[in-house]
PDB file of C-alpha atoms in Angstrom:
ATOM      1  CA  MET T   1      52.423  30.656 112.627  1.00 51.00           C
ATOM      2  CA  GLN T   2      53.013  34.385 112.990  1.00 67.00           C
ATOM      3  CA  GLU T   3      56.500  35.593 112.177  1.00 81.00           C
ATOM      4  CA  HIS T   4      58.401  37.002 115.133  1.00 88.00           C
ATOM      5  CA  TRP T   5      59.486  40.606 114.741  1.00 94.00           C
ATOM      6  CA  ASN T   6      63.211  41.253 114.293  1.00 94.00           C
ATOM      7  CA  HIS T   7      65.558  43.919 112.955  1.00 95.00           C
ATOM      8  CA  ASN T   8      65.458  42.413 109.466  1.00 96.00           C
ATOM      9  CA  ASN T   9      61.783  41.770 108.791  1.00 96.00           C
ATOM     10  CA  HIS T  10      61.023  45.234 110.188  1.00 96.00           C
ATOM     11  CA  PHE T  11      62.342  46.572 106.838  1.00 98.00           C
ATOM     12  CA  HIS T  12      60.784  43.990 104.511  1.00 98.00           C
ATOM     13  CA  SER T  13      57.882  46.262 103.582  1.00 97.00           C
ATOM     14  CA  HIS T  14      60.257  49.134 102.808  1.00 97.00           C
ATOM     15  CA  LEU T  15      62.169  46.952 100.354  1.00 98.00           C
ATOM     16  CA  LEU T  16      59.060  45.469  98.766  1.00 98.00           C
ATOM     17  CA  ARG T  17      57.714  48.954  98.065  1.00 97.00           C
ATOM     18  CA  GLN T  18      60.661  49.492  95.721  1.00 97.00           C
ATOM     19  CA  ILE T  19      59.323  46.835  93.317  1.00 97.00           C
ATOM     20  CA  ASP T  20      57.325  48.828  90.795  1.00 93.00           C
ATOM     21  CA  ARG T  21      56.695  46.218  88.094  1.00 94.00           C
ATOM     22  CA  PRO T  22      56.113  42.454  87.805  1.00 95.00           C
ATOM     23  CA  MET T  23      59.360  40.503  87.785  1.00 97.00           C
ATOM     24  CA  LYS T  24      60.135  37.238  86.030  1.00 97.00           C
ATOM     25  CA  ILE T  25      63.019  35.717  88.023  1.00 98.00           C
ATOM     26  CA  GLY T  26      64.008  36.739  91.548  1.00 98.00           C
ATOM     27  CA  LEU T  27      67.086  35.563  93.441  1.00 98.00           C
ATOM     28  CA  ASP T  28      67.235  35.918  97.229  1.00 98.00           C
ATOM     29  CA  ILE T  29      70.886  35.549  98.244  1.00 98.00           C
ATOM     30  CA  GLY T  30      71.516  34.365 101.792  1.00 96.00           C
ATOM     31  CA  CYS T  31      67.822  33.610 102.177  1.00 96.00           C
ATOM     32  CA  GLY T  32      68.046  32.145 105.693  1.00 94.00           C
ATOM     33  CA  SER T  33      64.729  30.603 106.704  1.00 92.00           C
ATOM     34  CA  GLY T  34      63.103  32.050 103.575  1.00 94.00           C
ATOM     35  CA  SER T  35      60.862  34.722 105.067  1.00 94.00           C
ATOM     36  CA  PHE T  36      61.634  37.389 102.459  1.00 97.00           C
ATOM     37  CA  THR T  37      61.886  34.823  99.660  1.00 97.00           C
ATOM     38  CA  ARG T  38      58.274  33.787 100.214  1.00 95.00           C
ATOM     39  CA  LYS T  39      57.154  37.422 100.186  1.00 96.00           C
ATOM     40  CA  LEU T  40      58.850  37.900  96.815  1.00 97.00           C
ATOM     41  CA  SER T  41      56.607  35.175  95.349  1.00 95.00           C
ATOM     42  CA  ALA T  42      53.847  37.784  95.008  1.00 96.00           C
ATOM     43  CA  TYR T  43      56.085  39.930  92.779  1.00 97.00           C
ATOM     44  CA  CYS T  44      58.014  37.373  90.695  1.00 97.00           C
ATOM     45  CA  GLU T  45      57.008  34.533  88.396  1.00 97.00           C
ATOM     46  CA  GLU T  46      59.803  32.445  89.906  1.00 97.00           C
ATOM     47  CA  VAL T  47      61.859  33.006  93.081  1.00 97.00           C
ATOM     48  CA  ILE T  48      64.989  31.116  94.077  1.00 97.00           C
ATOM     49  CA  GLY T  49      66.332  31.373  97.610  1.00 97.00           C
ATOM     50  CA  ILE T  50      69.944  30.328  98.109  1.00 98.00           C
ATOM     51  CA  ASP T  51      72.019  29.980 101.255  1.00 97.00           C
ATOM     52  CA  SER T  52      75.361  28.379 102.049  1.00 95.00           C
ATOM     53  CA  ASP T  53      73.962  27.181 105.400  1.00 94.00           C
ATOM     54  CA  ARG T  54      72.338  23.773 104.937  1.00 94.00           C
ATOM     55  CA  HIS T  55      70.318  24.127 108.167  1.00 91.00           C
ATOM     56  CA  ALA T  56      68.831  27.386 106.881  1.00 93.00           C
ATOM     57  CA  ILE T  57      67.725  25.769 103.616  1.00 95.00           C
ATOM     58  CA  GLU T  58      66.198  22.815 105.466  1.00 92.00           C
ATOM     59  CA  LYS T  59      64.267  25.250 107.651  1.00 91.00           C
ATOM     60  CA  ALA T  60      63.170  27.268 104.623  1.00 92.00           C
ATOM     61  CA  LYS T  61      61.832  24.190 102.819  1.00 92.00           C
ATOM     62  CA  LYS T  62      59.769  23.254 105.869  1.00 87.00           C
ATOM     63  CA  GLY T  63      58.395  26.763 106.295  1.00 76.00           C
ATOM     64  CA  THR T  64      54.757  27.677 105.953  1.00 65.00           C
ATOM     65  CA  ASN T  65      53.232  29.550 102.994  1.00 70.00           C
ATOM     66  CA  LEU T  66      55.607  27.974 100.482  1.00 74.00           C
ATOM     67  CA  ALA T  67      54.240  29.066  97.100  1.00 83.00           C
ATOM     68  CA  ARG T  68      54.617  26.927  93.995  1.00 89.00           C
ATOM     69  CA  ASN T  69      56.842  29.513  92.348  1.00 95.00           C
ATOM     70  CA  VAL T  70      59.432  29.406  95.182  1.00 96.00           C
ATOM     71  CA  ARG T  71      62.316  26.995  95.542  1.00 95.00           C
ATOM     72  CA  PHE T  72      65.255  26.847  97.906  1.00 96.00           C
ATOM     73  CA  VAL T  73      68.767  25.702  97.008  1.00 96.00           C
ATOM     74  CA  HIS T  74      71.768  24.981  99.228  1.00 96.00           C
ATOM     75  CA  ARG T  75      74.418  26.948  97.372  1.00 94.00           C
ATOM     76  CA  ASP T  76      77.184  29.496  97.915  1.00 94.00           C
ATOM     77  CA  PHE T  77      76.567  32.617  95.826  1.00 95.00           C
ATOM     78  CA  GLY T  78      80.239  32.965  94.970  1.00 90.00           C
ATOM     79  CA  GLU T  79      80.268  29.474  93.459  1.00 89.00           C
ATOM     80  CA  MET T  80      77.060  29.798  91.441  1.00 90.00           C
ATOM     81  CA  ASP T  81      77.382  29.735  87.655  1.00 90.00           C
ATOM     82  CA  ILE T  82      74.511  31.913  86.431  1.00 93.00           C
ATOM     83  CA  ALA T  83      74.193  33.328  82.930  1.00 94.00           C
ATOM     84  CA  PRO T  84      74.807  37.089  82.715  1.00 95.00           C
ATOM     85  CA  HIS T  85      71.744  39.345  82.385  1.00 96.00           C
ATOM     86  CA  SER T  86      69.373  36.526  83.405  1.00 97.00           C
ATOM     87  CA  ILE T  87      67.938  37.781  86.732  1.00 98.00           C
ATOM     88  CA  ASP T  88      65.273  40.464  87.162  1.00 98.00           C
ATOM     89  CA  LEU T  89      65.510  41.000  90.915  1.00 98.00           C
ATOM     90  CA  ILE T  90      68.213  40.235  93.472  1.00 98.00           C
ATOM     91  CA  SER T  91      67.665  40.627  97.206  1.00 98.00           C
ATOM     92  CA  MET T  92      70.122  40.279 100.074  1.00 98.00           C
ATOM     93  CA  ILE T  93      68.702  40.509 103.589  1.00 98.00           C
ATOM     94  CA  ALA T  94      71.429  40.842 106.236  1.00 96.00           C
ATOM     95  CA  SER T  95      73.702  38.608 104.175  1.00 96.00           C
ATOM     96  CA  ILE T  96      76.028  40.818 102.158  1.00 97.00           C
ATOM     97  CA  HIS T  97      78.378  41.377 105.125  1.00 96.00           C
ATOM     98  CA  HIS T  98      79.183  37.633 104.974  1.00 94.00           C
ATOM     99  CA  MET T  99      80.716  38.170 101.522  1.00 95.00           C
ATOM    100  CA  GLU T 100      83.447  40.218  99.912  1.00 96.00           C
ATOM    101  CA  LEU T 101      81.447  43.302  99.026  1.00 97.00           C
ATOM    102  CA  SER T 102      83.277  44.538  95.952  1.00 97.00           C
ATOM    103  CA  THR T 103      83.331  41.120  94.273  1.00 96.00           C
ATOM    104  CA  SER T 104      79.667  40.472  95.110  1.00 97.00           C
ATOM    105  CA  LEU T 105      78.487  43.812  93.702  1.00 98.00           C
ATOM    106  CA  GLN T 106      80.417  43.271  90.474  1.00 97.00           C
ATOM    107  CA  LYS T 107      78.831  39.839  90.056  1.00 97.00           C
ATOM    108  CA  ILE T 108      75.364  41.232  90.793  1.00 97.00           C
ATOM    109  CA  GLN T 109      75.942  43.939  88.200  1.00 97.00           C
ATOM    110  CA  GLN T 110      76.571  41.245  85.591  1.00 96.00           C
ATOM    111  CA  LEU T 111      73.662  38.996  86.593  1.00 97.00           C
ATOM    112  CA  LEU T 112      70.870  41.581  86.481  1.00 98.00           C
ATOM    113  CA  ARG T 113      69.035  42.281  83.257  1.00 96.00           C
ATOM    114  CA  PRO T 114      68.715  45.915  82.104  1.00 96.00           C
ATOM    115  CA  GLY T 115      66.010  47.370  84.322  1.00 95.00           C
ATOM    116  CA  GLY T 116      66.711  44.734  86.989  1.00 97.00           C
ATOM    117  CA  LEU T 117      66.492  45.656  90.651  1.00 98.00           C
ATOM    118  CA  LEU T 118      68.829  45.091  93.605  1.00 98.00           C
ATOM    119  CA  LEU T 119      67.430  45.250  97.148  1.00 98.00           C
ATOM    120  CA  VAL T 120      69.904  45.093 100.032  1.00 98.00           C
ATOM    121  CA  LEU T 121      69.387  45.286 103.769  1.00 98.00           C
ATOM    122  CA  GLY T 122      72.790  45.455 105.387  1.00 98.00           C
ATOM    123  CA  LEU T 123      74.644  45.691 108.676  1.00 98.00           C
ATOM    124  CA  TYR T 124      77.695  47.816 109.382  1.00 98.00           C
ATOM    125  CA  ARG T 125      80.524  48.070 111.887  1.00 98.00           C
ATOM    126  CA  GLU T 126      80.032  50.948 114.305  1.00 97.00           C
ATOM    127  CA  VAL T 127      83.040  53.270 114.281  1.00 97.00           C
ATOM    128  CA  SER T 128      81.806  56.874 114.214  1.00 97.00           C
ATOM    129  CA  PHE T 129      79.995  59.350 116.418  1.00 97.00           C
ATOM    130  CA  MET T 130      76.982  59.181 114.070  1.00 97.00           C
ATOM    131  CA  ASP T 131      76.912  55.407 114.552  1.00 98.00           C
ATOM    132  CA  LEU T 132      76.651  56.029 118.298  1.00 98.00           C
ATOM    133  CA  VAL T 133      73.811  58.522 117.797  1.00 98.00           C
ATOM    134  CA  TYR T 134      71.814  56.064 115.685  1.00 98.00           C
ATOM    135  CA  SER T 135      72.485  53.314 118.212  1.00 98.00           C
ATOM    136  CA  CYS T 136      71.239  55.429 121.113  1.00 98.00           C
ATOM    137  CA  PHE T 137      67.970  56.176 119.296  1.00 98.00           C
ATOM    138  CA  SER T 138      67.645  52.542 118.250  1.00 98.00           C
ATOM    139  CA  LEU T 139      67.868  51.027 121.727  1.00 97.00           C
ATOM    140  CA  PRO T 140      64.486  52.193 123.101  1.00 97.00           C
ATOM    141  CA  ILE T 141      62.754  51.424 119.771  1.00 96.00           C
ATOM    142  CA  ASP T 142      64.234  47.940 119.855  1.00 96.00           C
ATOM    143  CA  VAL T 143      62.929  47.290 123.382  1.00 95.00           C
ATOM    144  CA  VAL T 144      59.429  48.625 122.663  1.00 96.00           C
ATOM    145  CA  CYS T 145      59.052  46.676 119.391  1.00 94.00           C
ATOM    146  CA  LYS T 146      60.221  43.407 120.931  1.00 94.00           C
ATOM    147  CA  PHE T 147      57.815  43.799 123.847  1.00 93.00           C
ATOM    148  CA  LEU T 148      54.799  44.863 121.763  1.00 93.00           C
ATOM    149  CA  LYS T 149      55.299  42.544 118.802  1.00 91.00           C
ATOM    150  CA  ASN T 150      56.925  39.482 120.389  1.00 91.00           C
ATOM    151  CA  GLY T 151      55.596  39.761 123.942  1.00 88.00           C
ATOM    152  CA  GLN T 152      59.143  39.431 125.251  1.00 86.00           C
ATOM    153  CA  LEU T 153      62.385  41.360 125.236  1.00 78.00           C
ATOM    154  CA  SER T 154      64.015  39.157 122.625  1.00 76.00           C
ATOM    155  CA  SER T 155      63.645  38.067 119.018  1.00 69.00           C
ATOM    156  CA  PRO T 156      63.704  34.255 118.785  1.00 70.00           C
ATOM    157  CA  MET T 157      65.967  32.912 116.060  1.00 67.00           C
ATOM    158  CA  PRO T 158      64.199  30.813 113.392  1.00 64.00           C
ATOM    159  CA  TYR T 159      67.121  28.345 113.388  1.00 60.00           C
ATOM    160  CA  ASP T 160      70.690  28.040 114.662  1.00 65.00           C
ATOM    161  CA  MET T 161      72.053  30.933 112.640  1.00 65.00           C
ATOM    162  CA  LYS T 162      75.724  31.566 111.935  1.00 72.00           C
ATOM    163  CA  MET T 163      76.459  35.014 113.328  1.00 76.00           C
ATOM    164  CA  THR T 164      79.155  37.139 111.686  1.00 87.00           C
ATOM    165  CA  SER T 165      79.949  40.716 112.659  1.00 92.00           C
ATOM    166  CA  PRO T 166      80.279  43.160 109.735  1.00 96.00           C
ATOM    167  CA  ALA T 167      83.861  44.134 108.934  1.00 96.00           C
ATOM    168  CA  LEU T 168      83.108  47.368 107.074  1.00 98.00           C
ATOM    169  CA  SER T 169      81.661  50.617 108.388  1.00 98.00           C
ATOM    170  CA  PHE T 170      78.562  52.234 106.887  1.00 98.00           C
ATOM    171  CA  SER T 171      80.746  54.834 105.165  1.00 97.00           C
ATOM    172  CA  ASP T 172      83.027  52.154 103.659  1.00 98.00           C
ATOM    173  CA  GLN T 173      80.085  50.207 102.285  1.00 98.00           C
ATOM    174  CA  GLN T 174      78.340  53.313 100.995  1.00 98.00           C
ATOM    175  CA  GLN T 175      81.469  54.311  99.085  1.00 98.00           C
ATOM    176  CA  LEU T 176      81.809  50.851  97.534  1.00 98.00           C
ATOM    177  CA  PHE T 177      78.179  50.795  96.437  1.00 98.00           C
ATOM    178  CA  GLN T 178      78.442  54.206  94.831  1.00 96.00           C
ATOM    179  CA  SER T 179      81.758  53.356  93.196  1.00 97.00           C
ATOM    180  CA  ILE T 180      80.582  50.089  91.605  1.00 97.00           C
ATOM    181  CA  LEU T 181      76.866  50.921  91.245  1.00 97.00           C
ATOM    182  CA  PRO T 182      76.962  54.729  90.887  1.00 95.00           C
ATOM    183  CA  THR T 183      73.176  55.231  90.819  1.00 95.00           C
ATOM    184  CA  SER T 184      72.520  53.166  93.943  1.00 97.00           C
ATOM    185  CA  ARG T 185      70.637  54.772  96.848  1.00 97.00           C
ATOM    186  CA  VAL T 186      72.259  53.852 100.166  1.00 98.00           C
ATOM    187  CA  GLN T 187      70.347  54.949 103.254  1.00 97.00           C
ATOM    188  CA  ARG T 188      71.133  54.442 106.929  1.00 98.00           C
ATOM    189  CA  HIS T 189      68.234  53.406 109.175  1.00 98.00           C
ATOM    190  CA  LEU T 190      67.635  52.941 112.856  1.00 98.00           C
ATOM    191  CA  LEU T 191      67.944  49.431 114.357  1.00 98.00           C
ATOM    192  CA  TRP T 192      71.523  49.045 113.098  1.00 98.00           C
ATOM    193  CA  ARG T 193      70.607  48.569 109.454  1.00 98.00           C
ATOM    194  CA  TYR T 194      71.009  50.312 106.096  1.00 98.00           C
ATOM    195  CA  SER T 195      69.297  49.754 102.772  1.00 98.00           C
ATOM    196  CA  ALA T 196      70.775  49.911  99.298  1.00 98.00           C
ATOM    197  CA  ILE T 197      68.525  50.108  96.240  1.00 98.00           C
ATOM    198  CA  TRP T 198      69.851  49.939  92.690  1.00 98.00           C
ATOM    199  CA  ARG T 199      68.103  49.783  89.341  1.00 97.00           C
ATOM    200  CA  LYS T 200      70.280  48.636  86.471  1.00 96.00           C
ATOM    201  CA  GLY T 201      70.018  51.268  83.778  1.00 90.00           C
ATOM    202  CA  GLU T 202      67.907  51.032  80.693  1.00 62.00           C
ATOM    203  CA  PRO T 203      66.733  53.850  78.388  1.00 48.00           C
ATOM    204  CA  GLU T 204      63.190  54.129  79.762  1.00 45.00           C
ATOM    205  CA  PHE T 205      64.523  54.523  83.303  1.00 42.00           C
ATOM    206  CA  GLU T 206      67.146  57.186  82.654  1.00 41.00           C
ATOM    207  CA  GLU T 207      64.997  59.944  84.157  1.00 40.00           C
ATOM    208  CA  LEU T 208      64.408  57.955  87.373  1.00 39.00           C
ATOM    209  CA  LEU T 209      68.113  57.306  87.807  1.00 39.00           C
TER     210      LEU T 209
END
């Protein structure tokens, strides 16, 4: 079954392009129905999708194109006991605003191996004039994409998702990323999203960072 277009999977290809080497272990935090997790299976030897929503994990396990190197676990990221420096890639698709940002970034910093990669697609609270500008440009794009890609002016939900509005503005989140992960690249996009890319430092990557 073809995946319905939405504001999140619109940016999947952008995030996947950041993966420039084969990865051993990938962790998709807040995996939802597992759409991005399954895509990571082409880049990682093993991918684990976790979500605190049991319905999401049940949906993910029943999803199509479930590769042998993908598994889904009903777990809260904050409660997971994972060995430091044991993960090669961490992704968070529209999930980081459900968590305490500072604490989550510090934990991610510890979990990633040197050279490990963090891929975030985030939401933000609209508070500024620039937020309004981006929103105004996003509205017609949103309508056109829904009509052309979904054949309707909506994006059907893959399951009964828990909706939480982001508490922090784009500027607040950008500052936290750059404070805790100083070499992170945080970029605002249309369609009410931003991306954050971070490579944990290692000697051979010093020039890239």
